[in-house]
PDB file of C-alpha atoms in Angstrom:
ATOM      1  CA  UNK A   1       0.063  -0.108  -0.035  1.00  0.00           C
ATOM      2  CA  UNK A   2       1.282   3.482  -1.109  1.00  0.00           C
ATOM      3  CA  UNK A   3       1.689   5.709   2.210  1.00  0.00           C
ATOM      4  CA  UNK A   4      -0.736   8.534   2.723  1.00  0.00           C
ATOM      5  CA  UNK A   5       0.443  11.953   1.562  1.00  0.00           C
ATOM      6  CA  UNK A   6       0.944  13.967   4.884  1.00  0.00           C
ATOM      7  CA  UNK A   7      -0.343  17.070   2.861  1.00  0.00           C
ATOM      8  CA  UNK A   8      -3.741  15.797   2.416  1.00  0.00           C
ATOM      9  CA  UNK A   9      -5.389  15.473   5.833  1.00  0.00           C
ATOM     10  CA  UNK A  10      -5.483  12.092   7.690  1.00  0.00           C
ATOM     11  CA  UNK A  11      -7.005   9.857   5.103  1.00  0.00           C
ATOM     12  CA  UNK A  12      -8.398  11.248   2.066  1.00  0.00           C
ATOM     13  CA  UNK A  13      -7.620   8.112   0.152  1.00  0.00           C
ATOM     14  CA  UNK A  14     -10.615   6.128   1.505  1.00  0.00           C
ATOM     15  CA  UNK A  15     -13.399   7.178  -0.909  1.00  0.00           C
ATOM     16  CA  UNK A  16     -16.551   5.634  -2.342  1.00  0.00           C
ATOM     17  CA  UNK A  17     -15.443   3.895  -5.750  1.00  0.00           C
ATOM     18  CA  UNK A  18     -17.855   3.364  -8.459  1.00  0.00           C
ATOM     19  CA  UNK A  19     -16.665  -0.380  -8.498  1.00  0.00           C
ATOM     20  CA  UNK A  20     -17.508  -0.829  -4.852  1.00  0.00           C
ATOM     21  CA  UNK A  21     -20.873  -2.567  -4.907  1.00  0.00           C
ATOM     22  CA  UNK A  22     -20.816  -3.939  -1.182  1.00  0.00           C
ATOM     23  CA  UNK A  23     -19.450  -1.110   1.137  1.00  0.00           C
ATOM     24  CA  UNK A  24     -21.840  -1.857   3.816  1.00  0.00           C
ATOM     25  CA  UNK A  25     -19.356  -4.836   4.692  1.00  0.00           C
ATOM     26  CA  UNK A  26     -16.788  -2.272   6.114  1.00  0.00           C
ATOM     27  CA  UNK A  27     -19.405  -1.012   8.656  1.00  0.00           C
ATOM     28  CA  UNK A  28     -18.149  -3.547  11.266  1.00  0.00           C
ATOM     29  CA  UNK A  29     -15.027  -1.374  11.179  1.00  0.00           C
ATOM     30  CA  UNK A  30     -16.797   1.391  12.998  1.00  0.00           C
ATOM     31  CA  UNK A  31     -18.168  -0.993  15.686  1.00  0.00           C
ATOM     32  CA  UNK A  32     -14.479  -2.622  16.084  1.00  0.00           C
ATOM     33  CA  UNK A  33     -12.869   0.699  16.351  1.00  0.00           C
ATOM     34  CA  UNK A  34     -15.547   1.995  18.962  1.00  0.00           C
ATOM     35  CA  UNK A  35     -14.994  -1.157  20.916  1.00  0.00           C
ATOM     36  CA  UNK A  36     -11.179  -0.823  20.985  1.00  0.00           C
ATOM     37  CA  UNK A  37     -11.211   2.945  21.940  1.00  0.00           C
ATOM     38  CA  UNK A  38     -13.526   2.276  25.022  1.00  0.00           C
ATOM     39  CA  UNK A  39     -11.086  -0.740  26.063  1.00  0.00           C
ATOM     40  CA  UNK A  40      -8.052   1.478  25.674  1.00  0.00           C
ATOM     41  CA  UNK A  41      -9.629   4.327  27.572  1.00  0.00           C
ATOM     42  CA  UNK A  42     -10.507   2.147  30.356  1.00  0.00           C
ATOM     43  CA  UNK A  43      -7.300   0.365  30.384  1.00  0.00           C
ATOM     44  CA  UNK A  44      -4.780   3.068  29.999  1.00  0.00           C
ATOM     45  CA  UNK A  45      -4.357   6.582  31.466  1.00  0.00           C
ATOM     46  CA  UNK A  46      -5.534   8.860  28.335  1.00  0.00           C
ATOM     47  CA  UNK A  47      -7.670  11.746  27.609  1.00  0.00           C
ATOM     48  CA  UNK A  48     -10.309  10.927  25.028  1.00  0.00           C
ATOM     49  CA  UNK A  49     -11.283  13.759  22.764  1.00  0.00           C
ATOM     50  CA  UNK A  50     -14.113  13.602  20.336  1.00  0.00           C
ATOM     51  CA  UNK A  51     -14.723  16.119  17.420  1.00  0.00           C
ATOM     52  CA  UNK A  52     -15.987  16.594  13.996  1.00  0.00           C
ATOM     53  CA  UNK A  53     -13.426  17.556  11.508  1.00  0.00           C
ATOM     54  CA  UNK A  54     -12.636  17.935   8.073  1.00  0.00           C
ATOM     55  CA  UNK A  55     -10.175  15.098   6.548  1.00  0.00           C
ATOM     56  CA  UNK A  56      -9.321  17.228   3.650  1.00  0.00           C
ATOM     57  CA  UNK A  57     -10.498  20.496   1.789  1.00  0.00           C
ATOM     58  CA  UNK A  58     -13.003  18.490  -0.176  1.00  0.00           C
ATOM     59  CA  UNK A  59     -14.272  16.267   2.503  1.00  0.00           C
ATOM     60  CA  UNK A  60     -17.382  16.217   4.662  1.00  0.00           C
ATOM     61  CA  UNK A  61     -17.196  16.532   8.327  1.00  0.00           C
ATOM     62  CA  UNK A  62     -16.367  13.255  10.172  1.00  0.00           C
ATOM     63  CA  UNK A  63     -16.409  12.009  13.796  1.00  0.00           C
ATOM     64  CA  UNK A  64     -12.598  12.127  14.943  1.00  0.00           C
ATOM     65  CA  UNK A  65     -11.722  10.346  18.144  1.00  0.00           C
ATOM     66  CA  UNK A  66      -8.304  10.915  19.771  1.00  0.00           C
ATOM     67  CA  UNK A  67      -6.613   9.093  22.775  1.00  0.00           C
ATOM     68  CA  UNK A  68      -3.774  11.125  24.141  1.00  0.00           C
ATOM     69  CA  UNK A  69      -1.627   9.354  26.745  1.00  0.00           C
ATOM     70  CA  UNK A  70      -1.300  11.398  29.836  1.00  0.00           C
ATOM     71  CA  UNK A  71       2.529  11.063  29.492  1.00  0.00           C
ATOM     72  CA  UNK A  72       3.938  13.316  26.780  1.00  0.00           C
ATOM     73  CA  UNK A  73       6.426  10.539  26.209  1.00  0.00           C
ATOM     74  CA  UNK A  74       3.639   7.995  24.757  1.00  0.00           C
ATOM     75  CA  UNK A  75       2.390   8.462  21.192  1.00  0.00           C
ATOM     76  CA  UNK A  76      -1.332   9.637  20.478  1.00  0.00           C
ATOM     77  CA  UNK A  77      -3.906   7.643  18.537  1.00  0.00           C
ATOM     78  CA  UNK A  78      -6.394   9.162  16.210  1.00  0.00           C
ATOM     79  CA  UNK A  79      -9.289   7.441  14.523  1.00  0.00           C
ATOM     80  CA  UNK A  80     -11.496   9.016  12.102  1.00  0.00           C
ATOM     81  CA  UNK A  81     -14.842   7.365  11.105  1.00  0.00           C
ATOM     82  CA  UNK A  82     -15.455   8.009   7.310  1.00  0.00           C
ATOM     83  CA  UNK A  83     -18.906   7.708   5.703  1.00  0.00           C
ATOM     84  CA  UNK A  84     -17.413   5.199   3.138  1.00  0.00           C
ATOM     85  CA  UNK A  85     -17.617   3.386   5.803  1.00  0.00           C
ATOM     86  CA  UNK A  86     -13.922   3.020   6.723  1.00  0.00           C
ATOM     87  CA  UNK A  87     -11.500   4.320   9.264  1.00  0.00           C
ATOM     88  CA  UNK A  88      -8.721   6.784   8.807  1.00  0.00           C
ATOM     89  CA  UNK A  89      -6.069   5.848  11.705  1.00  0.00           C
ATOM     90  CA  UNK A  90      -3.130   7.808  12.797  1.00  0.00           C
ATOM     91  CA  UNK A  91      -0.570   6.604  15.144  1.00  0.00           C
ATOM     92  CA  UNK A  92       2.004   9.034  16.668  1.00  0.00           C
ATOM     93  CA  UNK A  93       2.876  11.929  14.385  1.00  0.00           C
ATOM     94  CA  UNK A  94       3.002  10.313  10.672  1.00  0.00           C
ATOM     95  CA  UNK A  95       1.854   6.837  10.640  1.00  0.00           C
ATOM     96  CA  UNK A  96      -1.307   6.772   8.777  1.00  0.00           C
ATOM     97  CA  UNK A  97      -3.610   3.888   7.660  1.00  0.00           C
ATOM     98  CA  UNK A  98      -6.566   3.651   5.728  1.00  0.00           C
ATOM     99  CA  UNK A  99      -9.042   0.971   6.411  1.00  0.00           C
ATOM    100  CA  UNK A 100     -10.068  -0.088   3.662  1.00  0.00           C
ATOM    101  CA  UNK A 101      -7.019   1.113   1.560  1.00  0.00           C
ATOM    102  CA  UNK A 102      -9.417   1.066  -1.461  1.00  0.00           C
ATOM    103  CA  UNK A 103     -12.856  -0.725  -0.906  1.00  0.00           C
ATOM    104  CA  UNK A 104     -13.417  -1.877  -4.652  1.00  0.00           C
ATOM    105  CA  UNK A 105     -14.643  -5.146  -5.450  1.00  0.00           C
ATOM    106  CA  UNK A 106     -11.311  -6.069  -7.323  1.00  0.00           C
ATOM    107  CA  UNK A 107      -9.279  -5.516  -3.921  1.00  0.00           C
ATOM    108  CA  UNK A 108     -11.521  -7.532  -2.058  1.00  0.00           C
ATOM    109  CA  UNK A 109     -10.421  -6.474   1.160  1.00  0.00           C
ATOM    110  CA  UNK A 110     -11.590  -8.711   4.264  1.00  0.00           C
ATOM    111  CA  UNK A 111     -13.111  -6.370   6.815  1.00  0.00           C
ATOM    112  CA  UNK A 112     -12.166  -8.944   9.467  1.00  0.00           C
ATOM    113  CA  UNK A 113      -8.573  -8.686   8.397  1.00  0.00           C
ATOM    114  CA  UNK A 114      -8.697  -5.003   8.657  1.00  0.00           C
ATOM    115  CA  UNK A 115     -10.004  -5.205  12.187  1.00  0.00           C
ATOM    116  CA  UNK A 116      -7.098  -7.387  12.945  1.00  0.00           C
ATOM    117  CA  UNK A 117      -4.650  -4.567  11.333  1.00  0.00           C
ATOM    118  CA  UNK A 118      -6.179  -2.165  13.605  1.00  0.00           C
ATOM    119  CA  UNK A 119      -5.574  -4.122  16.762  1.00  0.00           C
ATOM    120  CA  UNK A 120      -2.019  -5.091  15.725  1.00  0.00           C
ATOM    121  CA  UNK A 121      -0.935  -1.570  14.901  1.00  0.00           C
ATOM    122  CA  UNK A 122      -2.595  -0.130  17.752  1.00  0.00           C
ATOM    123  CA  UNK A 123      -1.124  -2.803  20.240  1.00  0.00           C
ATOM    124  CA  UNK A 124       2.321  -1.901  18.783  1.00  0.00           C
ATOM    125  CA  UNK A 125       1.911   1.675  19.457  1.00  0.00           C
ATOM    126  CA  UNK A 126       0.693   1.176  23.026  1.00  0.00           C
ATOM    127  CA  UNK A 127       3.621  -1.101  23.884  1.00  0.00           C
ATOM    128  CA  UNK A 128       6.203   1.561  22.726  1.00  0.00           C
ATOM    129  CA  UNK A 129       6.944  -0.095  19.151  1.00  0.00           C
ATOM    130  CA  UNK A 130       6.546   3.249  17.229  1.00  0.00           C
ATOM    131  CA  UNK A 131       9.756   5.145  16.073  1.00  0.00           C
ATOM    132  CA  UNK A 132       9.647   8.306  14.211  1.00  0.00           C
ATOM    133  CA  UNK A 133      11.972  11.016  12.764  1.00  0.00           C
ATOM    134  CA  UNK A 134      12.578  13.707  10.181  1.00  0.00           C
ATOM    135  CA  UNK A 135      15.803  13.676   7.977  1.00  0.00           C
ATOM    136  CA  UNK A 136      16.810  16.249   5.601  1.00  0.00           C
ATOM    137  CA  UNK A 137      17.748  15.107   1.835  1.00  0.00           C
ATOM    138  CA  UNK A 138      18.598  17.106  -1.269  1.00  0.00           C
ATOM    139  CA  UNK A 139      15.039  17.298  -2.378  1.00  0.00           C
ATOM    140  CA  UNK A 140      13.683  18.545   1.056  1.00  0.00           C
ATOM    141  CA  UNK A 141      12.648  16.840   4.446  1.00  0.00           C
ATOM    142  CA  UNK A 142      11.313  13.546   4.671  1.00  0.00           C
ATOM    143  CA  UNK A 143       9.540  11.666   7.524  1.00  0.00           C
ATOM    144  CA  UNK A 144      10.516   8.151   8.295  1.00  0.00           C
ATOM    145  CA  UNK A 145       8.560   5.853  10.815  1.00  0.00           C
ATOM    146  CA  UNK A 146       9.004   2.177  11.974  1.00  0.00           C
ATOM    147  CA  UNK A 147       6.372   0.272  13.813  1.00  0.00           C
ATOM    148  CA  UNK A 148       7.302  -2.943  15.497  1.00  0.00           C
ATOM    149  CA  UNK A 149       5.063  -5.345  17.515  1.00  0.00           C
ATOM    150  CA  UNK A 150       3.986  -8.901  17.721  1.00  0.00           C
ATOM    151  CA  UNK A 151       3.610 -10.118  14.285  1.00  0.00           C
ATOM    152  CA  UNK A 152       4.413  -6.556  12.937  1.00  0.00           C
ATOM    153  CA  UNK A 153       7.534  -5.064  11.345  1.00  0.00           C
ATOM    154  CA  UNK A 154       6.925  -2.226   9.072  1.00  0.00           C
ATOM    155  CA  UNK A 155       8.796   0.891   7.878  1.00  0.00           C
ATOM    156  CA  UNK A 156       7.275   3.983   5.830  1.00  0.00           C
ATOM    157  CA  UNK A 157       8.464   7.441   4.625  1.00  0.00           C
ATOM    158  CA  UNK A 158       7.328  10.186   2.672  1.00  0.00           C
ATOM    159  CA  UNK A 159       8.127  13.963   1.931  1.00  0.00           C
ATOM    160  CA  UNK A 160       7.009  16.671   4.096  1.00  0.00           C
ATOM    161  CA  UNK A 161       6.203  20.278   3.387  1.00  0.00           C
ATOM    162  CA  UNK A 162       8.765  22.861   4.419  1.00  0.00           C
ATOM    163  CA  UNK A 163       6.420  24.267   6.869  1.00  0.00           C
ATOM    164  CA  UNK A 164       5.762  20.623   8.406  1.00  0.00           C
ATOM    165  CA  UNK A 165       9.346  19.811   8.525  1.00  0.00           C
ATOM    166  CA  UNK A 166      10.203  23.140  10.514  1.00  0.00           C
ATOM    167  CA  UNK A 167       7.444  22.318  12.966  1.00  0.00           C
ATOM    168  CA  UNK A 168       8.522  18.917  13.309  1.00  0.00           C
ATOM    169  CA  UNK A 169      12.200  20.059  14.057  1.00  0.00           C
ATOM    170  CA  UNK A 170      11.003  22.383  16.663  1.00  0.00           C
ATOM    171  CA  UNK A 171       8.831  19.589  18.161  1.00  0.00           C
ATOM    172  CA  UNK A 172      12.129  17.268  18.741  1.00  0.00           C
ATOM    173  CA  UNK A 173      11.736  15.167  15.721  1.00  0.00           C
ATOM    174  CA  UNK A 174      15.088  16.135  14.309  1.00  0.00           C
ATOM    175  CA  UNK A 175      16.522  13.200  16.284  1.00  0.00           C
ATOM    176  CA  UNK A 176      14.654   9.937  16.218  1.00  0.00           C
ATOM    177  CA  UNK A 177      11.671   9.619  18.683  1.00  0.00           C
ATOM    178  CA  UNK A 178      10.898   6.252  20.396  1.00  0.00           C
ATOM    179  CA  UNK A 179       7.396   6.723  21.506  1.00  0.00           C
ATOM    180  CA  UNK A 180       6.953   5.216  25.078  1.00  0.00           C
ATOM    181  CA  UNK A 181       4.643   2.840  26.378  1.00  0.00           C
ATOM    182  CA  UNK A 182       1.376   4.011  27.477  1.00  0.00           C
ATOM    183  CA  UNK A 183       0.682   4.318  31.108  1.00  0.00           C
ATOM    184  CA  UNK A 184      -1.730   1.856  32.457  1.00  0.00           C
ATOM    185  CA  UNK A 185      -4.640   2.849  34.721  1.00  0.00           C
ATOM    186  CA  UNK A 186      -4.473   1.694  38.336  1.00  0.00           C
ATOM    187  CA  UNK A 187      -7.059  -0.793  39.185  1.00  0.00           C
ATOM    188  CA  UNK A 188      -9.909   0.225  41.250  1.00  0.00           C
ATOM    189  CA  UNK A 189      -9.977  -0.739  44.820  1.00  0.00           C
TER     190      UNK A 189
END
């Protein structure tokens, strides 16, 4: 799958395709994401923020849920619920995943496998398996990410706008950032 372009919102790649005849099969992604978000908010010390946001300049408002760990060393999670239906998932600063990536009949993406992808990637973030950095090159600056977890070892990179690169370097991403594990909530009692 091609990495999402960082200059186009969190996930504008997920769109209704004229060759997608059974998009309703992806509705289970919304239920799975809601369940996952509820579990994580209960299990970990995070702040939950729900808003309506635009994913891009030509997009409709969508429901966005963010879980922000109460320690700044741990990476945030953001999930947008698209009308397709699908999900736009962001881990940390630059790891973005479109679920489904396409949704057309030819690609035949399995919703159950997409739910597993969501869970595996989120688990890797929570356990401290996300690494990110900005690097400069001849043609400009690039983001680089690595996500490592149980059954997962992935790497992505892509270009940054000059403004995003400056802001990232100001935020400490000039050196590699290894996001910390999420802090667990204390059990009641």
